[in-house]
mmCIF file of C-alpha atoms in Angstrom:
data_model
loop_
_atom_site.group_PDB
_atom_site.id
_atom_site.type_symbol
_atom_site.label_atom_id
_atom_site.label_comp_id
_atom_site.label_asym_id
_atom_site.label_seq_id
_atom_site.Cartn_x
_atom_site.Cartn_y
_atom_site.Cartn_z
ATOM 1 C CA UNK A 872 -21.620 147.834 3.789
ATOM 2 C CA UNK A 873 -24.877 146.764 4.723
ATOM 3 C CA UNK A 874 -23.948 142.824 3.901
ATOM 4 C CA UNK A 875 -20.270 142.413 4.013
ATOM 5 C CA UNK A 876 -20.133 138.667 2.729
ATOM 6 C CA UNK A 877 -22.277 139.627 -0.042
ATOM 7 C CA UNK A 878 -20.038 142.414 -0.964
ATOM 8 C CA UNK A 879 -17.132 139.830 -0.564
ATOM 9 C CA UNK A 880 -18.863 137.535 -2.927
ATOM 10 C CA UNK A 881 -18.676 140.484 -5.257
ATOM 11 C CA UNK A 882 -15.334 140.779 -4.898
ATOM 12 C CA UNK A 883 -14.372 137.433 -5.337
ATOM 13 C CA UNK A 884 -16.480 136.582 -8.551
ATOM 14 C CA UNK A 885 -15.121 140.511 -10.148
ATOM 15 C CA UNK A 886 -11.092 139.511 -9.336
ATOM 16 C CA UNK A 887 -10.954 136.124 -9.371
ATOM 17 C CA UNK A 888 -13.921 134.464 -11.037
ATOM 18 C CA UNK A 889 -11.789 133.771 -14.191
ATOM 19 C CA UNK A 890 -9.373 131.972 -12.564
ATOM 20 C CA UNK A 891 -11.362 129.934 -10.416
ATOM 21 C CA UNK A 892 -13.471 128.758 -12.907
ATOM 22 C CA UNK A 893 -10.449 127.850 -14.995
ATOM 23 C CA UNK A 894 -9.311 125.670 -12.148
ATOM 24 C CA UNK A 895 -12.669 124.325 -12.104
ATOM 25 C CA UNK A 896 -14.056 125.462 -9.089
ATOM 26 C CA UNK A 897 -12.392 122.943 -6.616
ATOM 27 C CA UNK A 898 -15.288 122.039 -3.876
ATOM 28 C CA UNK A 899 -15.184 124.368 -1.147
ATOM 29 C CA UNK A 900 -12.497 126.946 -2.161
ATOM 30 C CA UNK A 901 -14.932 129.751 -3.146
ATOM 31 C CA UNK A 902 -16.592 129.748 -0.248
ATOM 32 C CA UNK A 903 -13.612 129.783 1.863
ATOM 33 C CA UNK A 904 -11.873 132.814 -0.165
ATOM 34 C CA UNK A 905 -15.461 134.497 0.446
ATOM 35 C CA UNK A 906 -15.387 133.951 4.143
ATOM 36 C CA UNK A 907 -11.999 135.096 4.525
ATOM 37 C CA UNK A 908 -12.606 138.277 2.809
ATOM 38 C CA UNK A 909 -15.542 138.685 4.655
ATOM 39 C CA UNK A 910 -13.792 138.510 7.562
ATOM 40 C CA UNK A 911 -11.423 141.287 6.189
ATOM 41 C CA UNK A 912 -13.479 143.807 4.954
ATOM 42 C CA UNK A 913 -14.969 145.556 8.184
ATOM 43 C CA UNK A 914 -11.468 146.113 10.087
ATOM 44 C CA UNK A 915 -8.970 146.474 7.240
ATOM 45 C CA UNK A 916 -9.986 146.739 3.781
ATOM 46 C CA UNK A 917 -12.714 149.834 4.415
ATOM 47 C CA UNK A 918 -10.589 151.522 6.031
ATOM 48 C CA UNK A 919 -7.485 151.102 4.014
ATOM 49 C CA UNK A 920 -9.012 151.642 0.443
ATOM 50 C CA UNK A 921 -11.140 154.627 1.898
ATOM 51 C CA UNK A 922 -7.649 156.187 2.687
ATOM 52 C CA UNK A 923 -6.251 155.116 -0.607
ATOM 53 C CA UNK A 924 -9.016 156.424 -2.817
ATOM 54 C CA UNK A 925 -8.416 159.831 -0.635
ATOM 55 C CA UNK A 926 -5.016 160.062 -1.658
ATOM 56 C CA UNK A 927 -5.475 159.236 -5.632
ATOM 57 C CA UNK A 928 -8.302 160.471 -6.479
ATOM 58 C CA UNK A 929 -10.561 163.681 -5.647
ATOM 59 C CA UNK A 930 -14.111 164.442 -4.951
ATOM 60 C CA UNK A 931 -15.040 165.335 -8.341
ATOM 61 C CA UNK A 932 -14.082 161.828 -10.107
ATOM 62 C CA UNK A 933 -15.642 158.674 -9.680
ATOM 63 C CA UNK A 934 -13.510 156.533 -11.646
ATOM 64 C CA UNK A 935 -11.171 154.355 -9.820
ATOM 65 C CA UNK A 936 -7.466 154.661 -9.953
ATOM 66 C CA UNK A 937 -5.363 152.263 -12.168
ATOM 67 C CA UNK A 938 -4.054 151.037 -8.688
ATOM 68 C CA UNK A 939 -3.749 147.929 -7.089
ATOM 69 C CA UNK A 940 -6.139 148.963 -4.134
ATOM 70 C CA UNK A 941 -7.298 147.415 -0.690
ATOM 71 C CA UNK A 942 -10.476 145.480 -2.072
ATOM 72 C CA UNK A 943 -8.099 143.463 -5.083
ATOM 73 C CA UNK A 944 -5.276 142.943 -2.429
ATOM 74 C CA UNK A 945 -7.432 141.129 0.251
ATOM 75 C CA UNK A 946 -9.437 138.991 -2.771
ATOM 76 C CA UNK A 947 -5.520 137.781 -3.897
ATOM 77 C CA UNK A 948 -4.653 137.455 -0.271
ATOM 78 C CA UNK A 949 -7.543 134.931 0.796
ATOM 79 C CA UNK A 950 -7.367 133.137 -2.295
ATOM 80 C CA UNK A 951 -3.623 132.450 -1.581
ATOM 81 C CA UNK A 952 -4.645 131.528 2.122
ATOM 82 C CA UNK A 953 -7.261 129.000 1.207
ATOM 83 C CA UNK A 954 -5.622 127.545 -1.690
ATOM 84 C CA UNK A 955 -3.165 126.791 0.431
ATOM 85 C CA UNK A 956 -4.997 124.373 2.518
ATOM 86 C CA UNK A 957 -6.732 123.104 -0.545
ATOM 87 C CA UNK A 958 -4.924 119.473 -0.588
ATOM 88 C CA UNK A 959 -5.282 119.212 2.935
ATOM 89 C CA UNK A 960 -8.914 119.501 2.705
ATOM 90 C CA UNK A 961 -9.510 117.226 -0.189
ATOM 91 C CA UNK A 962 -7.127 114.705 1.723
ATOM 92 C CA UNK A 963 -9.993 115.113 4.636
ATOM 93 C CA UNK A 964 -12.650 114.333 2.354
ATOM 94 C CA UNK A 965 -10.859 111.290 1.040
ATOM 95 C CA UNK A 966 -9.400 112.463 -1.891
ATOM 96 C CA UNK A 967 -5.742 111.411 -2.051
ATOM 97 C CA UNK A 968 -3.198 111.864 -4.817
ATOM 98 C CA UNK A 969 0.360 112.702 -5.633
ATOM 99 C CA UNK A 970 1.228 116.088 -3.372
ATOM 100 C CA UNK A 971 3.876 117.360 -6.081
ATOM 101 C CA UNK A 972 1.771 117.125 -8.965
ATOM 102 C CA UNK A 973 -1.091 118.088 -7.209
ATOM 103 C CA UNK A 974 0.406 121.481 -6.173
ATOM 104 C CA UNK A 975 1.993 121.984 -9.358
ATOM 105 C CA UNK A 976 -1.327 121.692 -11.245
ATOM 106 C CA UNK A 977 -3.071 123.682 -8.875
ATOM 107 C CA UNK A 978 -0.608 126.853 -8.517
ATOM 108 C CA UNK A 979 -0.591 126.723 -12.361
ATOM 109 C CA UNK A 980 -4.733 127.442 -12.510
ATOM 110 C CA UNK A 981 -4.863 129.762 -9.685
ATOM 111 C CA UNK A 982 -1.867 131.862 -10.104
ATOM 112 C CA UNK A 983 -2.283 135.528 -11.413
ATOM 113 C CA UNK A 984 -0.282 134.885 -14.334
ATOM 114 C CA UNK A 985 1.738 137.969 -15.667
ATOM 115 C CA UNK A 986 2.601 136.984 -18.482
ATOM 116 C CA UNK A 987 0.384 138.549 -20.715
ATOM 117 C CA UNK A 988 0.787 142.078 -19.502
ATOM 118 C CA UNK A 989 4.683 141.806 -19.615
ATOM 119 C CA UNK A 990 4.256 140.955 -23.237
ATOM 120 C CA UNK A 991 2.063 143.947 -23.979
ATOM 121 C CA UNK A 992 4.688 146.033 -22.841
ATOM 122 C CA UNK A 993 7.337 144.789 -25.294
ATOM 123 C CA UNK A 994 4.555 144.884 -27.884
ATOM 124 C CA UNK A 995 3.896 148.404 -27.115
ATOM 125 C CA UNK A 996 5.091 150.784 -29.969
ATOM 126 C CA UNK A 997 3.932 154.592 -30.965
ATOM 127 C CA UNK A 998 0.380 154.921 -32.405
ATOM 128 C CA UNK A 999 1.179 153.510 -35.994
ATOM 129 C CA UNK A 1000 -0.493 155.118 -38.999
ATOM 130 C CA UNK A 1001 -1.565 151.870 -40.861
ATOM 131 C CA UNK A 1002 -5.035 151.343 -41.376
ATOM 132 C CA UNK A 1003 -7.307 150.794 -44.159
ATOM 133 C CA UNK A 1004 -7.771 153.948 -46.352
ATOM 134 C CA UNK A 1005 -11.491 153.990 -45.583
ATOM 135 C CA UNK A 1006 -10.318 154.808 -41.968
ATOM 136 C CA UNK A 1007 -7.999 157.594 -43.161
ATOM 137 C CA UNK A 1008 -10.236 160.163 -41.288
ATOM 138 C CA UNK A 1009 -9.539 158.327 -37.835
ATOM 139 C CA UNK A 1010 -5.579 159.307 -37.765
ATOM 140 C CA UNK A 1011 -6.532 162.408 -36.314
ATOM 141 C CA UNK A 1012 -7.429 161.045 -32.782
ATOM 142 C CA UNK A 1013 -10.120 162.385 -30.790
ATOM 143 C CA UNK A 1014 -10.932 164.988 -33.078
ATOM 144 C CA UNK A 1015 -14.420 166.163 -31.506
ATOM 145 C CA UNK A 1016 -12.572 167.137 -28.501
ATOM 146 C CA UNK A 1017 -12.339 170.704 -27.911
ATOM 147 C CA UNK A 1018 -11.000 173.144 -25.226
ATOM 148 C CA UNK A 1019 -13.057 175.557 -23.456
ATOM 149 C CA UNK A 1020 -11.879 178.428 -26.151
ATOM 150 C CA UNK A 1021 -13.225 176.463 -28.981
ATOM 151 C CA UNK A 1022 -16.404 175.488 -30.499
ATOM 152 C CA UNK A 1023 -17.553 171.653 -30.725
ATOM 153 C CA UNK A 1024 -16.406 169.878 -33.397
ATOM 154 C CA UNK A 1025 -18.940 167.767 -35.587
ATOM 155 C CA UNK A 1026 -20.199 164.359 -33.570
ATOM 156 C CA UNK A 1027 -19.696 161.687 -34.705
ATOM 157 C CA UNK A 1028 -16.702 162.853 -36.159
ATOM 158 C CA UNK A 1029 -16.506 163.711 -40.106
ATOM 159 C CA UNK A 1030 -15.672 160.156 -42.069
ATOM 160 C CA UNK A 1031 -17.632 158.151 -39.696
ATOM 161 C CA UNK A 1032 -20.823 157.723 -41.637
ATOM 162 C CA UNK A 1033 -19.588 156.252 -44.598
ATOM 163 C CA UNK A 1034 -18.291 153.279 -42.745
ATOM 164 C CA UNK A 1035 -20.856 153.090 -40.117
ATOM 165 C CA UNK A 1036 -23.322 150.780 -41.585
ATOM 166 C CA UNK A 1037 -20.772 148.483 -43.395
ATOM 167 C CA UNK A 1038 -19.676 144.996 -42.430
ATOM 168 C CA UNK A 1039 -16.955 144.395 -45.195
ATOM 169 C CA UNK A 1040 -14.664 146.889 -46.955
ATOM 170 C CA UNK A 1041 -14.583 147.035 -50.507
ATOM 171 C CA UNK A 1042 -11.681 145.394 -52.519
ATOM 172 C CA UNK A 1043 -11.873 142.181 -50.677
ATOM 173 C CA UNK A 1044 -8.067 141.090 -49.747
ATOM 174 C CA UNK A 1045 -6.556 144.798 -51.234
ATOM 175 C CA UNK A 1046 -8.462 146.261 -48.196
ATOM 176 C CA UNK A 1047 -5.869 145.378 -46.145
ATOM 177 C CA UNK A 1048 -3.174 147.952 -45.715
ATOM 178 C CA UNK A 1049 0.723 147.495 -45.233
ATOM 179 C CA UNK A 1050 3.299 148.735 -43.257
ATOM 180 C CA UNK A 1051 5.464 151.510 -45.087
ATOM 181 C CA UNK A 1052 7.977 152.020 -42.631
ATOM 182 C CA UNK A 1053 10.129 150.131 -39.647
ATOM 183 C CA UNK A 1054 11.194 146.658 -39.126
ATOM 184 C CA UNK A 1055 7.976 145.232 -40.389
ATOM 185 C CA UNK A 1056 7.552 147.151 -43.728
ATOM 186 C CA UNK A 1057 5.267 145.755 -46.316
ATOM 187 C CA UNK A 1058 3.572 143.681 -43.704
ATOM 188 C CA UNK A 1059 -0.026 143.556 -44.316
ATOM 189 C CA UNK A 1060 -2.285 144.715 -41.507
ATOM 190 C CA UNK A 1061 -5.208 141.916 -41.041
ATOM 191 C CA UNK A 1062 -6.211 142.982 -37.609
ATOM 192 C CA UNK A 1063 -7.267 146.287 -35.999
ATOM 193 C CA UNK A 1064 -8.945 147.592 -32.896
ATOM 194 C CA UNK A 1065 -8.740 150.732 -31.741
ATOM 195 C CA UNK A 1066 -10.723 152.990 -29.270
ATOM 196 C CA UNK A 1067 -10.838 156.875 -29.330
ATOM 197 C CA UNK A 1068 -12.496 158.589 -25.906
ATOM 198 C CA UNK A 1069 -12.807 161.805 -24.176
ATOM 199 C CA UNK A 1070 -13.740 161.808 -20.808
ATOM 200 C CA UNK A 1071 -17.138 163.938 -19.743
ATOM 201 C CA UNK A 1072 -16.206 167.449 -18.476
ATOM 202 C CA UNK A 1073 -18.194 169.225 -16.111
ATOM 203 C CA UNK A 1074 -16.734 172.972 -16.966
ATOM 204 C CA UNK A 1075 -17.472 173.268 -19.776
ATOM 205 C CA UNK A 1076 -20.295 170.756 -19.892
ATOM 206 C CA UNK A 1077 -19.154 167.940 -22.768
ATOM 207 C CA UNK A 1078 -20.280 164.578 -22.588
ATOM 208 C CA UNK A 1079 -17.860 161.503 -22.575
ATOM 209 C CA UNK A 1080 -17.335 160.291 -26.284
ATOM 210 C CA UNK A 1081 -15.877 156.875 -27.461
ATOM 211 C CA UNK A 1082 -15.531 155.704 -31.293
ATOM 212 C CA UNK A 1083 -14.885 151.869 -31.393
ATOM 213 C CA UNK A 1084 -13.327 150.587 -35.048
ATOM 214 C CA UNK A 1085 -12.689 146.692 -35.737
ATOM 215 C CA UNK A 1086 -11.227 145.812 -38.761
ATOM 216 C CA UNK A 1087 -10.673 141.849 -38.925
ATOM 217 C CA UNK A 1088 -9.856 139.192 -41.924
ATOM 218 C CA UNK A 1089 -12.899 137.123 -42.855
ATOM 219 C CA UNK A 1090 -13.366 133.867 -44.833
ATOM 220 C CA UNK A 1091 -17.062 134.252 -45.988
ATOM 221 C CA UNK A 1092 -18.946 133.025 -48.887
ATOM 222 C CA UNK A 1093 -21.760 135.868 -48.659
ATOM 223 C CA UNK A 1094 -20.562 137.768 -45.965
ATOM 224 C CA UNK A 1095 -20.963 137.723 -42.151
ATOM 225 C CA UNK A 1096 -24.513 137.948 -40.427
ATOM 226 C CA UNK A 1097 -25.668 141.279 -39.678
ATOM 227 C CA UNK A 1098 -24.851 142.224 -36.228
ATOM 228 C CA UNK A 1099 -22.148 140.004 -36.154
ATOM 229 C CA UNK A 1100 -18.120 141.359 -35.154
ATOM 230 C CA UNK A 1101 -14.995 140.535 -37.431
ATOM 231 C CA UNK A 1102 -13.347 138.961 -34.742
ATOM 232 C CA UNK A 1103 -13.624 136.043 -32.721
ATOM 233 C CA UNK A 1104 -12.664 135.304 -29.465
ATOM 234 C CA UNK A 1105 -9.930 133.184 -28.384
ATOM 235 C CA UNK A 1106 -7.475 132.274 -25.470
ATOM 236 C CA UNK A 1107 -4.356 134.728 -24.901
ATOM 237 C CA UNK A 1108 -1.870 131.518 -24.881
ATOM 238 C CA UNK A 1109 -2.367 131.188 -28.438
ATOM 239 C CA UNK A 1110 1.097 133.253 -28.414
ATOM 240 C CA UNK A 1111 2.740 131.353 -25.837
ATOM 241 C CA UNK A 1112 1.982 127.816 -26.584
ATOM 242 C CA UNK A 1113 2.073 125.395 -29.450
ATOM 243 C CA UNK A 1114 -1.387 125.023 -31.073
ATOM 244 C CA UNK A 1115 -1.559 121.348 -30.897
ATOM 245 C CA UNK A 1116 -2.039 121.869 -27.172
ATOM 246 C CA UNK A 1117 -4.535 124.716 -27.803
ATOM 247 C CA UNK A 1118 -6.544 123.049 -30.761
ATOM 248 C CA UNK A 1119 -6.312 119.452 -30.670
ATOM 249 C CA UNK A 1120 -9.011 119.346 -32.812
ATOM 250 C CA UNK A 1121 -6.852 120.832 -35.920
ATOM 251 C CA UNK A 1122 -4.191 118.066 -35.412
ATOM 252 C CA UNK A 1123 -2.407 118.618 -39.189
ATOM 253 C CA UNK A 1124 -2.189 121.335 -41.402
ATOM 254 C CA UNK A 1125 -4.097 120.270 -44.024
ATOM 255 C CA UNK A 1126 -7.014 120.028 -41.871
ATOM 256 C CA UNK A 1127 -7.315 123.367 -41.031
ATOM 257 C CA UNK A 1128 -6.572 125.038 -44.408
ATOM 258 C CA UNK A 1129 -9.446 122.790 -45.458
ATOM 259 C CA UNK A 1130 -11.333 124.312 -42.344
ATOM 260 C CA UNK A 1131 -10.656 127.802 -43.565
ATOM 261 C CA UNK A 1132 -11.284 127.220 -47.332
ATOM 262 C CA UNK A 1133 -14.973 125.737 -46.654
ATOM 263 C CA UNK A 1134 -15.904 127.261 -43.153
ATOM 264 C CA UNK A 1135 -17.546 130.695 -43.036
ATOM 265 C CA UNK A 1136 -15.138 132.411 -40.115
ATOM 266 C CA UNK A 1137 -13.290 135.427 -38.305
ATOM 267 C CA UNK A 1138 -9.843 134.713 -38.835
ATOM 268 C CA UNK A 1139 -9.038 137.528 -36.059
ATOM 269 C CA UNK A 1140 -9.173 136.869 -32.608
ATOM 270 C CA UNK A 1141 -9.847 139.017 -29.813
ATOM 271 C CA UNK A 1142 -7.751 137.205 -26.602
ATOM 272 C CA UNK A 1143 -9.023 137.060 -22.981
ATOM 273 C CA UNK A 1144 -6.323 138.980 -21.844
ATOM 274 C CA UNK A 1145 -7.379 142.376 -22.389
ATOM 275 C CA UNK A 1146 -9.445 144.711 -19.982
ATOM 276 C CA UNK A 1147 -11.774 147.099 -22.072
ATOM 277 C CA UNK A 1148 -15.284 146.052 -22.999
ATOM 278 C CA UNK A 1149 -16.514 145.618 -26.399
ATOM 279 C CA UNK A 1150 -19.985 147.464 -27.246
ATOM 280 C CA UNK A 1151 -22.399 146.139 -24.418
ATOM 281 C CA UNK A 1152 -19.758 143.268 -23.540
ATOM 282 C CA UNK A 1153 -18.222 143.575 -20.283
ATOM 283 C CA UNK A 1154 -15.053 141.590 -19.479
ATOM 284 C CA UNK A 1155 -13.724 140.775 -16.005
ATOM 285 C CA UNK A 1156 -11.044 142.924 -14.719
ATOM 286 C CA UNK A 1157 -7.460 141.025 -15.324
ATOM 287 C CA UNK A 1158 -4.854 142.833 -13.046
ATOM 288 C CA UNK A 1159 -2.724 145.681 -13.398
ATOM 289 C CA UNK A 1160 -0.414 146.288 -16.605
ATOM 290 C CA UNK A 1161 -3.259 144.781 -18.806
ATOM 291 C CA UNK A 1162 -3.399 146.390 -22.051
ATOM 292 C CA UNK A 1163 -7.259 147.159 -23.045
ATOM 293 C CA UNK A 1164 -7.346 144.814 -26.059
ATOM 294 C CA UNK A 1165 -4.783 141.803 -27.342
ATOM 295 C CA UNK A 1166 -5.061 140.416 -30.863
ATOM 296 C CA UNK A 1167 -4.524 137.054 -32.055
ATOM 297 C CA UNK A 1168 -4.578 134.974 -34.837
ATOM 298 C CA UNK A 1169 -7.471 132.395 -35.105
ATOM 299 C CA UNK A 1170 -6.058 128.839 -34.471
ATOM 300 C CA UNK A 1171 -7.062 127.547 -37.830
ATOM 301 C CA UNK A 1172 -4.633 130.346 -38.899
ATOM 302 C CA UNK A 1173 -1.676 129.222 -36.672
ATOM 303 C CA UNK A 1174 -2.333 125.933 -37.703
ATOM 304 C CA UNK A 1175 -2.503 125.898 -41.409
ATOM 305 C CA UNK A 1176 0.504 128.178 -41.765
ATOM 306 C CA UNK A 1177 2.205 126.085 -39.303
ATOM 307 C CA UNK A 1178 3.166 128.839 -36.920
ATOM 308 C CA UNK A 1179 4.890 128.595 -33.110
ATOM 309 C CA UNK A 1180 5.827 130.967 -30.265
ATOM 310 C CA UNK A 1181 8.836 132.876 -30.931
ATOM 311 C CA UNK A 1182 11.969 131.779 -29.115
ATOM 312 C CA UNK A 1183 13.686 134.336 -26.699
ATOM 313 C CA UNK A 1184 11.955 137.277 -24.953
ATOM 314 C CA UNK A 1185 9.505 139.340 -27.171
ATOM 315 C CA UNK A 1186 5.844 140.620 -27.103
ATOM 316 C CA UNK A 1187 2.900 138.835 -28.796
ATOM 317 C CA UNK A 1188 5.000 136.849 -31.814
ATOM 318 C CA UNK A 1189 4.433 133.899 -33.887
ATOM 319 C CA UNK A 1190 7.336 131.929 -36.308
ATOM 320 C CA UNK A 1191 7.747 129.610 -38.924
ATOM 321 C CA UNK A 1192 11.044 128.139 -40.112
ATOM 322 C CA UNK A 1193 11.913 131.390 -42.032
ATOM 323 C CA UNK A 1194 11.632 133.600 -38.803
ATOM 324 C CA UNK A 1195 9.263 135.810 -37.296
ATOM 325 C CA UNK A 1196 5.710 135.475 -39.068
ATOM 326 C CA UNK A 1197 2.983 137.159 -37.524
ATOM 327 C CA UNK A 1198 3.011 139.532 -34.403
ATOM 328 C CA UNK A 1199 0.557 141.709 -32.442
ATOM 329 C CA UNK A 1200 1.267 145.234 -31.777
ATOM 330 C CA UNK A 1201 0.090 147.645 -28.879
ATOM 331 C CA UNK A 1202 -0.234 151.193 -28.517
ATOM 332 C CA UNK A 1203 -1.840 153.767 -26.186
ATOM 333 C CA UNK A 1204 -1.597 157.581 -25.758
ATOM 334 C CA UNK A 1205 -3.093 161.167 -26.832
ATOM 335 C CA UNK A 1206 -3.780 162.285 -23.266
ATOM 336 C CA UNK A 1207 -6.056 164.448 -22.400
ATOM 337 C CA UNK A 1208 -8.099 165.799 -19.056
ATOM 338 C CA UNK A 1209 -11.150 165.969 -17.929
ATOM 339 C CA UNK A 1210 -10.912 169.448 -16.071
ATOM 340 C CA UNK A 1211 -9.861 168.398 -12.767
ATOM 341 C CA UNK A 1212 -6.813 168.187 -11.344
ATOM 342 C CA UNK A 1213 -6.208 164.517 -12.296
ATOM 343 C CA UNK A 1214 -3.752 162.684 -14.135
ATOM 344 C CA UNK A 1215 -4.313 162.716 -17.775
ATOM 345 C CA UNK A 1216 -6.011 160.057 -19.590
ATOM 346 C CA UNK A 1217 -5.000 157.778 -22.628
ATOM 347 C CA UNK A 1218 -7.513 159.181 -25.386
ATOM 348 C CA UNK A 1219 -6.790 156.448 -27.709
ATOM 349 C CA UNK A 1220 -5.973 152.947 -27.069
ATOM 350 C CA UNK A 1221 -5.714 150.130 -29.870
ATOM 351 C CA UNK A 1222 -3.762 146.493 -31.068
ATOM 352 C CA UNK A 1223 -3.314 145.296 -34.865
ATOM 353 C CA UNK A 1224 -2.129 142.295 -36.059
ATOM 354 C CA UNK A 1225 0.335 142.086 -38.750
ATOM 355 C CA UNK A 1226 1.405 139.168 -41.124
ATOM 356 C CA UNK A 1227 4.486 138.770 -43.188
ATOM 357 C CA UNK A 1228 3.515 139.220 -47.042
ATOM 358 C CA UNK A 1229 4.253 135.691 -47.938
ATOM 359 C CA UNK A 1230 2.209 134.503 -45.742
ATOM 360 C CA UNK A 1231 -0.735 136.394 -46.215
ATOM 361 C CA UNK A 1232 -0.541 135.674 -49.821
ATOM 362 C CA UNK A 1233 -0.603 131.708 -48.514
ATOM 363 C CA UNK A 1234 -3.488 132.554 -46.524
ATOM 364 C CA UNK A 1235 -5.142 134.683 -49.189
ATOM 365 C CA UNK A 1236 -5.116 131.706 -51.637
ATOM 366 C CA UNK A 1237 -6.015 129.191 -48.908
ATOM 367 C CA UNK A 1238 -9.300 131.056 -47.932
ATOM 368 C CA UNK A 1239 -9.991 131.585 -51.717
ATOM 369 C CA UNK A 1240 -9.559 135.211 -53.201
ATOM 370 C CA UNK A 1241 -13.230 135.546 -53.534
ATOM 371 C CA UNK A 1242 -14.046 134.578 -50.096
ATOM 372 C CA UNK A 1243 -11.183 136.798 -48.423
ATOM 373 C CA UNK A 1244 -12.997 139.693 -47.039
ATOM 374 C CA UNK A 1245 -11.786 142.852 -44.631
ATOM 375 C CA UNK A 1246 -14.627 142.707 -41.947
ATOM 376 C CA UNK A 1247 -15.074 146.014 -40.248
ATOM 377 C CA UNK A 1248 -17.519 147.179 -37.471
ATOM 378 C CA UNK A 1249 -17.493 150.742 -36.607
ATOM 379 C CA UNK A 1250 -19.536 152.248 -33.132
ATOM 380 C CA UNK A 1251 -19.848 155.420 -31.798
ATOM 381 C CA UNK A 1252 -21.646 156.331 -28.328
ATOM 382 C CA UNK A 1253 -21.370 159.182 -25.698
ATOM 383 C CA UNK A 1254 -22.551 159.372 -21.918
ATOM 384 C CA UNK A 1255 -23.504 162.369 -19.688
ATOM 385 C CA UNK A 1256 -21.073 163.514 -17.038
ATOM 386 C CA UNK A 1257 -22.633 161.242 -14.642
ATOM 387 C CA UNK A 1258 -22.727 157.935 -16.567
ATOM 388 C CA UNK A 1259 -19.460 156.236 -15.575
ATOM 389 C CA UNK A 1260 -19.857 153.724 -18.763
ATOM 390 C CA UNK A 1261 -16.896 155.244 -20.745
ATOM 391 C CA UNK A 1262 -14.666 155.665 -17.916
ATOM 392 C CA UNK A 1263 -14.778 151.934 -17.193
ATOM 393 C CA UNK A 1264 -11.270 150.400 -17.698
ATOM 394 C CA UNK A 1265 -12.812 147.025 -16.963
#
């Protein structure tokens, strides 16, 4: 470690950057945190992390374990120590205010919120079979993965080519599948994201491979612009806070409905809670227990349908006066190995977005039958054993 402070700055940006940005980067806080981390690196962090990596990995693997390592602990500890003196530092600079309100506000903005991880665990289900007919080939997870006794299967997988160049599935609203069993039978799947990947293997030599599939409800007159994804971006708190607080520009359901009926837009969003990157779009690490992907409806959909966060202990769920109206489900599984003596890796991770049938009909009519589209994006990639791109969880 040639420059401890430069490395400390990297750790702070990597682990804490999003929280510091959300707090408005209080003057001097980031610098104080970096100083504390830099002081801890040579004597404590480096030694402890080396021991952790020796115990949790082996020399043949470059992927970091899914564990709370010393570098993250040091960054978190430094933030808590520095933030504890934030009000006193501001007071010395002449900025005085109500102590209780300041502490409450600073805590809300700087804390490491476990809410998304806890809700994701409640939203986990066995991998569902619901998906558009055009993606039926993807139900066999990671079909290109082969053991040493088998020949390589086709790559990209059979069935990928017909959807690779599509931006919308044929059929409009009819392209969205319906759940055929369980507590949400006949609900409509208006969003789907699934990553299928296998790790690189050195013996027998085999590259890391990945397929990423995204389907999302869109409102569009002439189809989306080339190169765009069928999902927008949104804060995960759409699941936990009333939409009036998150989208003040859409104060009335009528205004939101008009916006949907006249504006081209993706009506499914990939939230900031997920840890996995999309194609060429890295995301910051969000902490342990976070799922790769969390979908949500666009704020305009929530406002149009007058949905509110579901009461009680639940996963990702919104309700109306009738009851539960829209949910996001999570899955992760189909374990594979890379030929080393390591824990198995989940080859499949995904999420979908389900809406109650009557609300789907209402939403489709609001969009306009000819403007209702099932946007799709399908990518595949591969990497040699020394390339870590497909092994990075965040």
